[in-house]
Amino acid sequence: MAATPLLEESAGGHAARIVSELSGSTDSDAGKKLEESLYSRDIPRKLAIYGAAAGFELRDELDYLSNRTIEPNVFFNARFLAPAMPRLEDREVRFMVMRDENEIRSRLRFVMPYTIERPGLPLSMPVIRAWSTPFGPQGTPLIDHDNPQGVVEDLFDILARKHLRMPEVLVLPEMRANGEAAKVIKSVAASRRLPVRAIERKERPFLQSDADADTYIQEAIGAHHRHEYRRLWRRLAEKGELAHRIARTPEEVRRSLEHFLVLEASGWKGARGTAMAVDRFRAAFAREAVNNLAERDCVRIHTLELDGRVIAIMIVFVVGAEAWTWKTAYDESLHAFSPGVLLMIGVVRSHLSDPAIRRTDSCAVPDHPVMTRLFRERETIETLVVGLQPGTDRQVRQASSQIHLYQRTRNLARIMRNRIRNFTERS
């Protein structure tokens, strides 16, 4: 059964923008422009909004768009989103999609899961916020590569319509500042005289190089540390057969994922109650999302094994030429041998040797102790705050301030929690 939208709205395309400019044109000029625009699109375009559960029914459509987008985002892939949205969020998450559709054909052109939020205080201004979580640290909407400018123009036109009563500000978190999606959104906003602010800017480690693996690793960590990690590998190998393996088939991925869940739960995350296996909803999400993606050859699980026992593990997602290092865990009883770093060096070597992988997103915080050393390249990640009407500069500034205050408060709370936990563990 097809998913039923909660709301549908037809796009006016260029015609909608002409109507807003009629006051500056003669009747004949305006009529001619309007007539031309009405015949410029063969298939009508609509925006539709669905509840989170529709992700399962829309999966085939979303799969198709994921392969046509101007900038990939594995976390908005239907096989990740459908199990994630109902299990990772207490807030109401919905799908915003645009499609070109008539009686003969239908094609998805835009997808963005989103929430309506009031960042900061309960009485603060509401915003439309693209969905981004610690389990999916990228808020880039999926935009079809066929005329992406026109798709975003129609999106902004619809969201600004008064009768829809949508918030006046759109927030796009965790965007790659120099990515194709951000460029298109900024360009359309400028052409429509919409205010835009880039906030929460940070530098994220990426891996993208034409250098051979040995040269890259030596330049990344230095000759001294390279020799030290080789020594640790030899010492660990004295305890048994040491091997770096990569799971790729659906069955291999399924087995390796279970090793990850057990290994993560055995360490500090398990002790603090934040391991995925501790929470049945997160565990169910992880199993379904990873196994679904593996069916489309979008998962590589790297393991470091000692006599067949997994001592370090890294889950990597791959879409097209892009990769994301998603989750990692290691046997903390072998901490002195740095098994996690040894595995990560193997991952770097594997990705640089794979001609199909052009770039790898670390998904890591800027000061991550391992990724900042092994991934030498940096990309600016930012949150875009867009006013959906000209003259909404004040609303954009207010929303930006609310988001900054909210993030700062959350960061301070996290620091305090970590200090309390560390003090408790030492006592």
CSV table of C-alpha atoms in Angstrom, one decimal:
chain,number,residue,atom,x,y,z
A,1,MET,CA,0.0,0.0,0.0
A,2,ALA,CA,1.4,3.4,-1.0
A,3,ALA,CA,2.3,5.8,1.8
A,4,THR,CA,-0.4,8.5,2.4
A,5,PRO,CA,1.1,12.1,2.8
A,6,LEU,CA,0.1,14.3,5.7
A,7,LEU,CA,0.2,17.3,3.4
A,8,GLU,CA,0.6,17.9,-0.3
A,9,GLU,CA,1.3,21.2,-2.0
A,10,SER,CA,1.8,21.9,-5.7
A,11,ALA,CA,4.8,23.9,-6.8
A,12,GLY,CA,4.3,27.0,-8.9
A,13,GLY,CA,7.8,26.9,-10.3
A,14,HIS,CA,9.0,30.1,-12.1
A,15,ALA,CA,5.3,31.2,-12.4
A,16,ALA,CA,5.1,31.7,-8.7
A,17,ARG,CA,8.0,34.1,-8.7
A,18,ILE,CA,6.6,36.0,-11.7
A,19,VAL,CA,3.3,36.5,-9.9
A,20,SER,CA,5.2,38.2,-7.1
A,21,GLU,CA,6.8,40.6,-9.6
A,22,LEU,CA,3.7,41.6,-11.5
A,23,SER,CA,3.6,45.0,-9.9
A,24,GLY,CA,6.8,45.9,-11.8
A,25,SER,CA,5.7,44.8,-15.2
A,26,THR,CA,3.1,45.7,-17.8
A,27,ASP,CA,0.1,43.4,-18.1
A,28,SER,CA,1.2,42.1,-21.5
A,29,ASP,CA,4.8,41.4,-20.3
A,30,ALA,CA,3.6,39.6,-17.1
A,31,GLY,CA,1.1,37.6,-19.1
A,32,LYS,CA,3.7,36.5,-21.6
A,33,LYS,CA,6.2,35.4,-18.8
A,34,LEU,CA,3.5,33.6,-16.9
A,35,GLU,CA,2.3,31.7,-20.0
A,36,GLU,CA,5.9,30.7,-20.9
A,37,SER,CA,6.6,29.4,-17.4
A,38,LEU,CA,3.4,27.3,-17.3
A,39,TYR,CA,4.5,25.4,-20.4
A,40,SER,CA,8.2,25.0,-19.2
A,41,ARG,CA,7.5,22.0,-17.1
A,42,ASP,CA,6.0,18.8,-18.6
A,43,ILE,CA,5.4,17.1,-15.2
A,44,PRO,CA,3.8,18.8,-12.2
A,45,ARG,CA,5.9,19.1,-9.1
A,46,LYS,CA,4.6,18.6,-5.6
A,47,LEU,CA,5.9,18.8,-2.1
A,48,ALA,CA,4.6,16.1,0.2
A,49,ILE,CA,5.1,15.5,4.0
A,50,TYR,CA,5.0,12.1,5.5
A,51,GLY,CA,5.2,10.6,9.0
A,52,ALA,CA,8.3,8.7,10.0
A,53,ALA,CA,6.7,5.3,9.4
A,54,ALA,CA,6.4,6.1,5.7
A,55,GLY,CA,10.2,5.6,5.3
A,56,PHE,CA,9.6,1.8,4.9
A,57,GLU,CA,7.1,2.3,2.1
A,58,LEU,CA,9.1,5.0,0.3
A,59,ARG,CA,12.3,2.9,0.4
A,60,ASP,CA,12.5,2.1,-3.3
A,61,GLU,CA,11.9,5.8,-4.3
A,62,LEU,CA,14.5,7.0,-1.8
A,63,ASP,CA,17.0,4.3,-3.0
A,64,TYR,CA,16.6,5.7,-6.6
A,65,LEU,CA,17.3,9.3,-5.5
A,66,SER,CA,20.2,8.3,-3.3
A,67,ASN,CA,22.0,7.3,-6.5
A,68,ARG,CA,21.2,10.6,-8.3
A,69,THR,CA,21.9,13.2,-5.7
A,70,ILE,CA,24.3,16.1,-6.2
A,71,GLU,CA,25.9,15.3,-2.8
A,72,PRO,CA,25.6,11.9,-1.1
A,73,ASN,CA,24.5,11.5,2.5
A,74,VAL,CA,24.4,7.9,3.6
A,75,PHE,CA,22.4,8.9,6.8
A,76,PHE,CA,19.5,10.0,4.6
A,77,ASN,CA,19.6,6.8,2.6
A,78,ALA,CA,16.3,5.1,3.0
A,79,ARG,CA,17.9,1.9,4.4
A,80,PHE,CA,19.4,3.9,7.2
A,81,LEU,CA,16.6,6.4,7.7
A,82,ALA,CA,13.6,4.0,7.8
A,83,PRO,CA,14.9,2.1,10.9
A,84,ALA,CA,16.4,5.2,12.5
A,85,MET,CA,13.6,7.7,12.6
A,86,PRO,CA,11.1,5.8,14.8
A,87,ARG,CA,13.8,4.5,17.2
A,88,LEU,CA,16.4,7.3,17.8
A,89,GLU,CA,14.2,10.3,18.4
A,90,ASP,CA,11.5,11.2,21.0
A,91,ARG,CA,10.5,14.2,18.9
A,92,GLU,CA,8.2,13.8,15.9
A,93,VAL,CA,10.3,13.4,12.8
A,94,ARG,CA,8.7,13.7,9.4
A,95,PHE,CA,9.8,13.3,5.7
A,96,MET,CA,9.7,16.3,3.4
A,97,VAL,CA,9.9,15.2,-0.2
A,98,MET,CA,9.4,16.7,-3.6
A,99,ARG,CA,8.5,14.7,-6.7
A,100,ASP,CA,7.7,15.3,-10.3
A,101,GLU,CA,4.5,13.2,-10.9
A,102,ASN,CA,1.7,12.7,-13.3
A,103,GLU,CA,-0.5,9.7,-14.3
A,104,ILE,CA,2.4,8.1,-16.2
A,105,ARG,CA,5.5,8.6,-14.1
A,106,SER,CA,6.8,9.8,-10.8
A,107,ARG,CA,10.3,10.8,-9.8
A,108,LEU,CA,11.6,11.9,-6.4
A,109,ARG,CA,13.6,15.1,-6.6
A,110,PHE,CA,14.3,16.1,-3.0
A,111,VAL,CA,14.3,14.4,0.4
A,112,MET,CA,14.8,15.9,3.9
A,113,PRO,CA,13.7,14.3,7.2
A,114,TYR,CA,13.0,17.2,9.6
A,115,THR,CA,11.6,18.3,12.9
A,116,ILE,CA,9.8,21.4,14.0
A,117,GLU,CA,11.9,22.7,17.0
A,118,ARG,CA,12.3,25.5,19.4
A,119,PRO,CA,16.0,25.4,20.2
A,120,GLY,CA,16.9,26.7,23.6
A,121,LEU,CA,13.9,27.9,25.6
A,122,PRO,CA,10.3,26.5,25.3
A,123,LEU,CA,9.0,29.9,24.2
A,124,SER,CA,11.7,30.5,21.6
A,125,MET,CA,11.0,30.9,17.9
A,126,PRO,CA,10.1,27.6,16.0
A,127,VAL,CA,12.3,26.5,13.1
A,128,ILE,CA,12.3,23.7,10.5
A,129,ARG,CA,15.4,21.7,11.3
A,130,ALA,CA,16.8,19.0,9.0
A,131,TRP,CA,17.3,15.9,11.1
A,132,SER,CA,20.9,15.3,12.4
A,133,THR,CA,21.9,13.1,15.3
A,134,PRO,CA,25.1,11.7,16.8
A,135,PHE,CA,24.3,8.5,14.9
A,136,GLY,CA,24.0,10.5,11.6
A,137,PRO,CA,26.2,13.6,11.8
A,138,GLN,CA,25.3,15.1,8.4
A,139,GLY,CA,22.2,17.1,7.6
A,140,THR,CA,22.7,17.4,3.9
A,141,PRO,CA,19.3,17.0,2.1
A,142,LEU,CA,19.2,14.7,-1.0
A,143,ILE,CA,18.8,16.9,-4.1
A,144,ASP,CA,18.4,15.4,-7.6
A,145,HIS,CA,21.3,16.3,-9.9
A,146,ASP,CA,18.8,17.2,-12.7
A,147,ASN,CA,18.3,21.0,-12.2
A,148,PRO,CA,19.0,21.1,-8.5
A,149,GLN,CA,18.6,24.9,-8.6
A,150,GLY,CA,15.0,24.7,-9.7
A,151,VAL,CA,14.2,22.0,-7.1
A,152,VAL,CA,15.5,24.3,-4.3
A,153,GLU,CA,13.7,27.3,-5.7
A,154,ASP,CA,10.4,25.4,-5.7
A,155,LEU,CA,11.1,24.2,-2.2
A,156,PHE,CA,11.7,27.7,-0.8
A,157,ASP,CA,8.6,29.0,-2.7
A,158,ILE,CA,6.3,26.4,-1.1
A,159,LEU,CA,7.7,26.6,2.4
A,160,ALA,CA,7.2,30.4,2.4
A,161,ARG,CA,3.5,30.2,1.6
A,162,LYS,CA,1.5,31.7,4.4
A,163,HIS,CA,-1.4,29.2,4.4
A,164,LEU,CA,0.9,26.3,5.3
A,165,ARG,CA,1.9,28.0,8.6
A,166,MET,CA,5.4,26.7,8.4
A,167,PRO,CA,8.2,28.3,10.5
A,168,GLU,CA,9.9,31.2,8.8
A,169,VAL,CA,13.4,29.8,9.3
A,170,LEU,CA,15.1,26.6,7.9
A,171,VAL,CA,18.0,25.2,9.8
A,172,LEU,CA,20.4,22.8,8.0
A,173,PRO,CA,22.9,21.3,10.5
A,174,GLU,CA,26.2,19.5,9.8
A,175,MET,CA,26.5,20.7,6.2
A,176,ARG,CA,29.8,20.5,4.3
A,177,ALA,CA,30.4,24.2,3.7
A,178,ASN,CA,32.0,23.6,0.3
A,179,GLY,CA,29.7,20.8,-0.7
A,180,GLU,CA,27.4,20.9,-3.8
A,181,ALA,CA,24.2,21.1,-1.7
A,182,ALA,CA,25.4,24.0,0.4
A,183,LYS,CA,26.5,25.9,-2.8
A,184,VAL,CA,23.1,25.4,-4.4
A,185,ILE,CA,21.1,26.4,-1.3
A,186,LYS,CA,23.2,29.6,-0.8
A,187,SER,CA,22.9,30.5,-4.5
A,188,VAL,CA,19.1,30.1,-4.5
A,189,ALA,CA,18.8,32.1,-1.2
A,190,ALA,CA,20.9,34.9,-2.7
A,191,SER,CA,18.8,35.0,-5.9
A,192,ARG,CA,15.6,35.3,-3.8
A,193,ARG,CA,17.2,37.8,-1.4
A,194,LEU,CA,16.8,35.5,1.5
A,195,PRO,CA,19.0,36.0,4.6
A,196,VAL,CA,21.5,33.2,5.3
A,197,ARG,CA,23.9,32.7,8.2
A,198,ALA,CA,26.5,30.0,8.6
A,199,ILE,CA,27.0,29.1,12.3
A,200,GLU,CA,28.6,26.4,14.4
A,201,ARG,CA,31.6,26.2,12.0
A,202,LYS,CA,34.2,23.5,12.7
A,203,GLU,CA,36.9,21.6,10.9
A,204,ARG,CA,36.2,17.9,10.5
A,205,PRO,CA,39.0,15.4,9.6
A,206,PHE,CA,38.7,13.8,6.2
A,207,LEU,CA,40.8,11.4,4.2
A,208,GLN,CA,41.4,12.4,0.6
A,209,SER,CA,44.8,12.0,-1.0
A,210,ASP,CA,46.5,10.7,-4.1
A,211,ALA,CA,49.6,9.7,-2.1
A,212,ASP,CA,50.5,6.0,-1.6
A,213,ALA,CA,49.4,4.6,1.8
A,214,ASP,CA,52.9,4.3,3.2
A,215,THR,CA,53.9,7.8,2.4
A,216,TYR,CA,50.6,9.2,3.7
A,217,ILE,CA,50.7,7.3,7.0
A,218,GLN,CA,54.3,8.3,7.7
A,219,GLU,CA,53.6,12.0,7.0
A,220,ALA,CA,50.4,11.8,9.1
A,221,ILE,CA,52.0,10.3,12.3
A,222,GLY,CA,55.7,10.7,11.7
A,223,ALA,CA,58.5,8.2,11.4
A,224,HIS,CA,58.8,7.7,15.2
A,225,HIS,CA,55.1,6.9,15.8
A,226,ARG,CA,55.1,4.7,12.7
A,227,HIS,CA,57.9,2.6,14.1
A,228,GLU,CA,56.2,2.5,17.5
A,229,TYR,CA,53.0,1.1,15.9
A,230,ARG,CA,54.9,-1.4,13.9
A,231,ARG,CA,56.5,-2.5,17.2
A,232,LEU,CA,53.1,-2.8,18.9
A,233,TRP,CA,51.9,-4.9,15.9
A,234,ARG,CA,54.8,-7.3,16.3
A,235,ARG,CA,54.3,-7.6,20.1
A,236,LEU,CA,50.6,-8.3,19.6
A,237,ALA,CA,51.4,-10.9,16.9
A,238,GLU,CA,53.6,-12.7,19.4
A,239,LYS,CA,50.4,-13.6,21.2
A,240,GLY,CA,48.8,-15.4,18.2
A,241,GLU,CA,47.8,-15.0,14.6
A,242,LEU,CA,47.1,-11.3,14.0
A,243,ALA,CA,45.0,-10.3,10.9
A,244,HIS,CA,43.1,-7.4,9.5
A,245,ARG,CA,40.0,-8.6,7.7
A,246,ILE,CA,37.1,-6.8,5.9
A,247,ALA,CA,33.5,-8.1,6.0
A,248,ARG,CA,31.6,-7.0,2.9
A,249,THR,CA,28.9,-9.6,2.0
A,250,PRO,CA,25.6,-9.4,3.8
A,251,GLU,CA,26.2,-12.5,5.8
A,252,GLU,CA,29.8,-11.4,6.8
A,253,VAL,CA,28.5,-8.0,7.8
A,254,ARG,CA,25.7,-9.5,9.9
A,255,ARG,CA,28.2,-11.6,11.9
A,256,SER,CA,30.7,-8.8,12.3
A,257,LEU,CA,28.0,-6.4,13.5
A,258,GLU,CA,27.2,-8.7,16.4
A,259,HIS,CA,30.9,-8.7,17.3
A,260,PHE,CA,30.8,-4.9,17.3
A,261,LEU,CA,27.8,-4.8,19.6
A,262,VAL,CA,29.4,-7.2,22.1
A,263,LEU,CA,32.8,-5.5,22.0
A,264,GLU,CA,31.3,-2.0,22.4
A,265,ALA,CA,29.2,-3.2,25.4
A,266,SER,CA,32.2,-4.7,27.0
A,267,GLY,CA,34.0,-1.4,27.3
A,268,TRP,CA,33.5,2.0,28.9
A,269,LYS,CA,30.3,2.7,26.9
A,270,GLY,CA,28.7,-0.4,28.3
A,271,ALA,CA,29.7,0.6,31.8
A,272,ARG,CA,28.2,4.1,31.3
A,273,GLY,CA,25.0,2.7,29.6
A,274,THR,CA,25.6,4.3,26.2
A,275,ALA,CA,26.6,1.2,24.2
A,276,MET,CA,24.1,0.4,21.5
A,277,ALA,CA,23.4,-3.1,22.8
A,278,VAL,CA,22.3,-1.7,26.2
A,279,ASP,CA,19.3,0.1,24.6
A,280,ARG,CA,17.0,-2.3,22.7
A,281,PHE,CA,15.8,0.4,20.4
A,282,ARG,CA,19.3,1.4,19.4
A,283,ALA,CA,20.4,-2.2,19.0
A,284,ALA,CA,17.4,-2.9,16.7
A,285,PHE,CA,18.1,0.3,14.7
A,286,ALA,CA,21.8,-0.7,14.3
A,287,ARG,CA,21.0,-4.2,13.1
A,288,GLU,CA,18.4,-3.2,10.7
A,289,ALA,CA,20.2,-0.2,9.2
A,290,VAL,CA,23.6,-1.8,8.8
A,291,ASN,CA,22.1,-5.1,7.4
A,292,ASN,CA,19.9,-3.1,5.0
A,293,LEU,CA,22.8,-1.1,3.7
A,294,ALA,CA,24.9,-4.3,3.4
A,295,GLU,CA,22.3,-5.6,0.9
A,296,ARG,CA,23.3,-2.8,-1.4
A,297,ASP,CA,27.0,-3.3,-0.8
A,298,CYS,CA,27.2,-0.1,1.2
A,299,VAL,CA,29.0,-1.5,4.3
A,300,ARG,CA,32.6,-2.6,5.0
A,301,ILE,CA,33.3,-3.8,8.6
A,302,HIS,CA,37.0,-3.8,9.3
A,303,THR,CA,38.2,-6.1,12.1
A,304,LEU,CA,41.6,-6.7,13.8
A,305,GLU,CA,41.6,-10.3,14.9
A,306,LEU,CA,43.9,-12.2,17.2
A,307,ASP,CA,43.6,-16.0,16.7
A,308,GLY,CA,40.2,-15.4,15.2
A,309,ARG,CA,38.9,-13.2,18.1
A,310,VAL,CA,37.9,-9.7,17.2
A,311,ILE,CA,39.9,-7.2,19.3
A,312,ALA,CA,39.1,-4.0,17.3
A,313,ILE,CA,36.4,-3.2,14.8
A,314,MET,CA,35.3,-0.3,12.6
A,315,ILE,CA,32.0,0.0,10.7
A,316,VAL,CA,32.4,2.0,7.4
A,317,PHE,CA,29.6,3.1,5.1
A,318,VAL,CA,30.3,3.5,1.4
A,319,VAL,CA,28.0,5.2,-1.2
A,320,GLY,CA,29.5,5.8,-4.6
A,321,ALA,CA,33.0,7.3,-4.2
A,322,GLU,CA,32.3,8.5,-0.6
A,323,ALA,CA,32.9,6.7,2.7
A,324,TRP,CA,32.0,7.4,6.3
A,325,THR,CA,33.8,5.8,9.3
A,326,TRP,CA,30.7,5.3,11.5
A,327,LYS,CA,31.4,3.4,14.7
A,328,THR,CA,34.4,1.7,16.3
A,329,ALA,CA,35.2,-0.4,19.4
A,330,TYR,CA,38.2,-2.3,20.7
A,331,ASP,CA,39.1,-4.8,23.4
A,332,GLU,CA,40.1,-2.5,26.3
A,333,SER,CA,42.0,-5.3,28.0
A,334,LEU,CA,44.6,-4.9,25.2
A,335,HIS,CA,44.7,-1.1,25.6
A,336,ALA,CA,48.5,-1.1,25.9
A,337,PHE,CA,48.8,-2.4,22.4
A,338,SER,CA,46.6,0.3,20.8
A,339,PRO,CA,44.5,-2.2,18.8
A,340,GLY,CA,42.1,0.6,17.8
A,341,VAL,CA,44.9,2.7,16.2
A,342,LEU,CA,46.4,-0.4,14.6
A,343,LEU,CA,43.1,-1.1,12.9
A,344,MET,CA,42.6,2.5,11.9
A,345,ILE,CA,46.0,2.5,10.2
A,346,GLY,CA,44.8,-0.5,8.3
A,347,VAL,CA,41.6,1.3,7.3
A,348,VAL,CA,43.6,4.3,6.0
A,349,ARG,CA,45.8,1.9,4.0
A,350,SER,CA,42.7,0.1,2.6
A,351,HIS,CA,40.9,3.3,1.6
A,352,LEU,CA,43.9,4.9,-0.1
A,353,SER,CA,44.5,1.7,-2.0
A,354,ASP,CA,40.9,1.4,-3.2
A,355,PRO,CA,40.4,3.4,-6.4
A,356,ALA,CA,36.6,3.3,-5.9
A,357,ILE,CA,36.8,5.4,-2.7
A,358,ARG,CA,37.7,9.0,-3.4
A,359,ARG,CA,37.0,10.6,0.1
A,360,THR,CA,36.3,9.4,3.6
A,361,ASP,CA,34.4,11.4,6.2
A,362,SER,CA,35.7,10.7,9.7
A,363,CYS,CA,32.3,11.7,11.3
A,364,ALA,CA,34.5,12.7,14.2
A,365,VAL,CA,34.7,15.8,16.5
A,366,PRO,CA,37.4,18.3,15.5
A,367,ASP,CA,39.8,17.3,18.4
A,368,HIS,CA,39.4,13.5,18.1
A,369,PRO,CA,42.7,12.0,19.3
A,370,VAL,CA,43.1,9.4,16.5
A,371,MET,CA,41.2,10.8,13.5
A,372,THR,CA,42.9,14.2,13.7
A,373,ARG,CA,46.3,12.5,13.3
A,374,LEU,CA,45.5,9.8,10.7
A,375,PHE,CA,43.1,11.9,8.5
A,376,ARG,CA,45.2,14.9,7.5
A,377,GLU,CA,42.6,16.7,5.3
A,378,ARG,CA,40.0,19.0,6.8
A,379,GLU,CA,36.5,20.2,5.6
A,380,THR,CA,34.5,23.0,7.1
A,381,ILE,CA,31.3,21.7,8.6
A,382,GLU,CA,28.6,24.3,9.3
A,383,THR,CA,25.0,24.9,10.2
A,384,LEU,CA,23.1,27.0,7.6
A,385,VAL,CA,20.2,29.1,8.9
A,386,VAL,CA,18.0,30.4,6.1
A,387,GLY,CA,15.1,32.8,6.3
A,388,LEU,CA,12.3,31.7,4.0
A,389,GLN,CA,11.0,35.2,3.2
A,390,PRO,CA,12.9,38.3,2.2
A,391,GLY,CA,13.3,40.6,5.2
A,392,THR,CA,13.5,37.9,7.8
A,393,ASP,CA,17.0,38.9,8.9
A,394,ARG,CA,15.9,39.4,12.5
A,395,GLN,CA,14.3,35.9,12.7
A,396,VAL,CA,17.5,34.4,11.3
A,397,ARG,CA,19.7,36.2,13.8
A,398,GLN,CA,17.4,35.2,16.7
A,399,ALA,CA,17.4,31.5,15.6
A,400,SER,CA,21.1,31.6,15.2
A,401,SER,CA,21.5,32.9,18.7
A,402,GLN,CA,19.1,30.3,20.1
A,403,ILE,CA,21.0,27.5,18.4
A,404,HIS,CA,24.4,28.8,19.7
A,405,LEU,CA,23.1,29.1,23.2
A,406,TYR,CA,21.5,25.6,23.1
A,407,GLN,CA,24.7,24.0,21.8
A,408,ARG,CA,26.8,25.8,24.3
A,409,THR,CA,24.6,24.6,27.2
A,410,ARG,CA,24.6,21.0,25.9
A,411,ASN,CA,28.4,21.1,25.6
A,412,LEU,CA,28.8,22.4,29.1
A,413,ALA,CA,26.4,19.7,30.4
A,414,ARG,CA,28.4,17.0,28.6
A,415,ILE,CA,31.7,18.3,30.1
A,416,MET,CA,30.2,18.3,33.6
A,417,ARG,CA,28.8,14.8,33.1
A,418,ASN,CA,32.2,13.5,32.0
A,419,ARG,CA,34.0,15.1,34.9
A,420,ILE,CA,31.5,13.6,37.4
A,421,ARG,CA,31.9,10.1,35.8
A,422,ASN,CA,35.7,10.3,35.8
A,423,PHE,CA,35.7,11.4,39.4
A,424,THR,CA,33.3,8.6,40.3
A,425,GLU,CA,35.4,6.0,38.5
A,426,ARG,CA,38.6,7.1,40.3
A,427,SER,CA,36.9,7.0,43.7
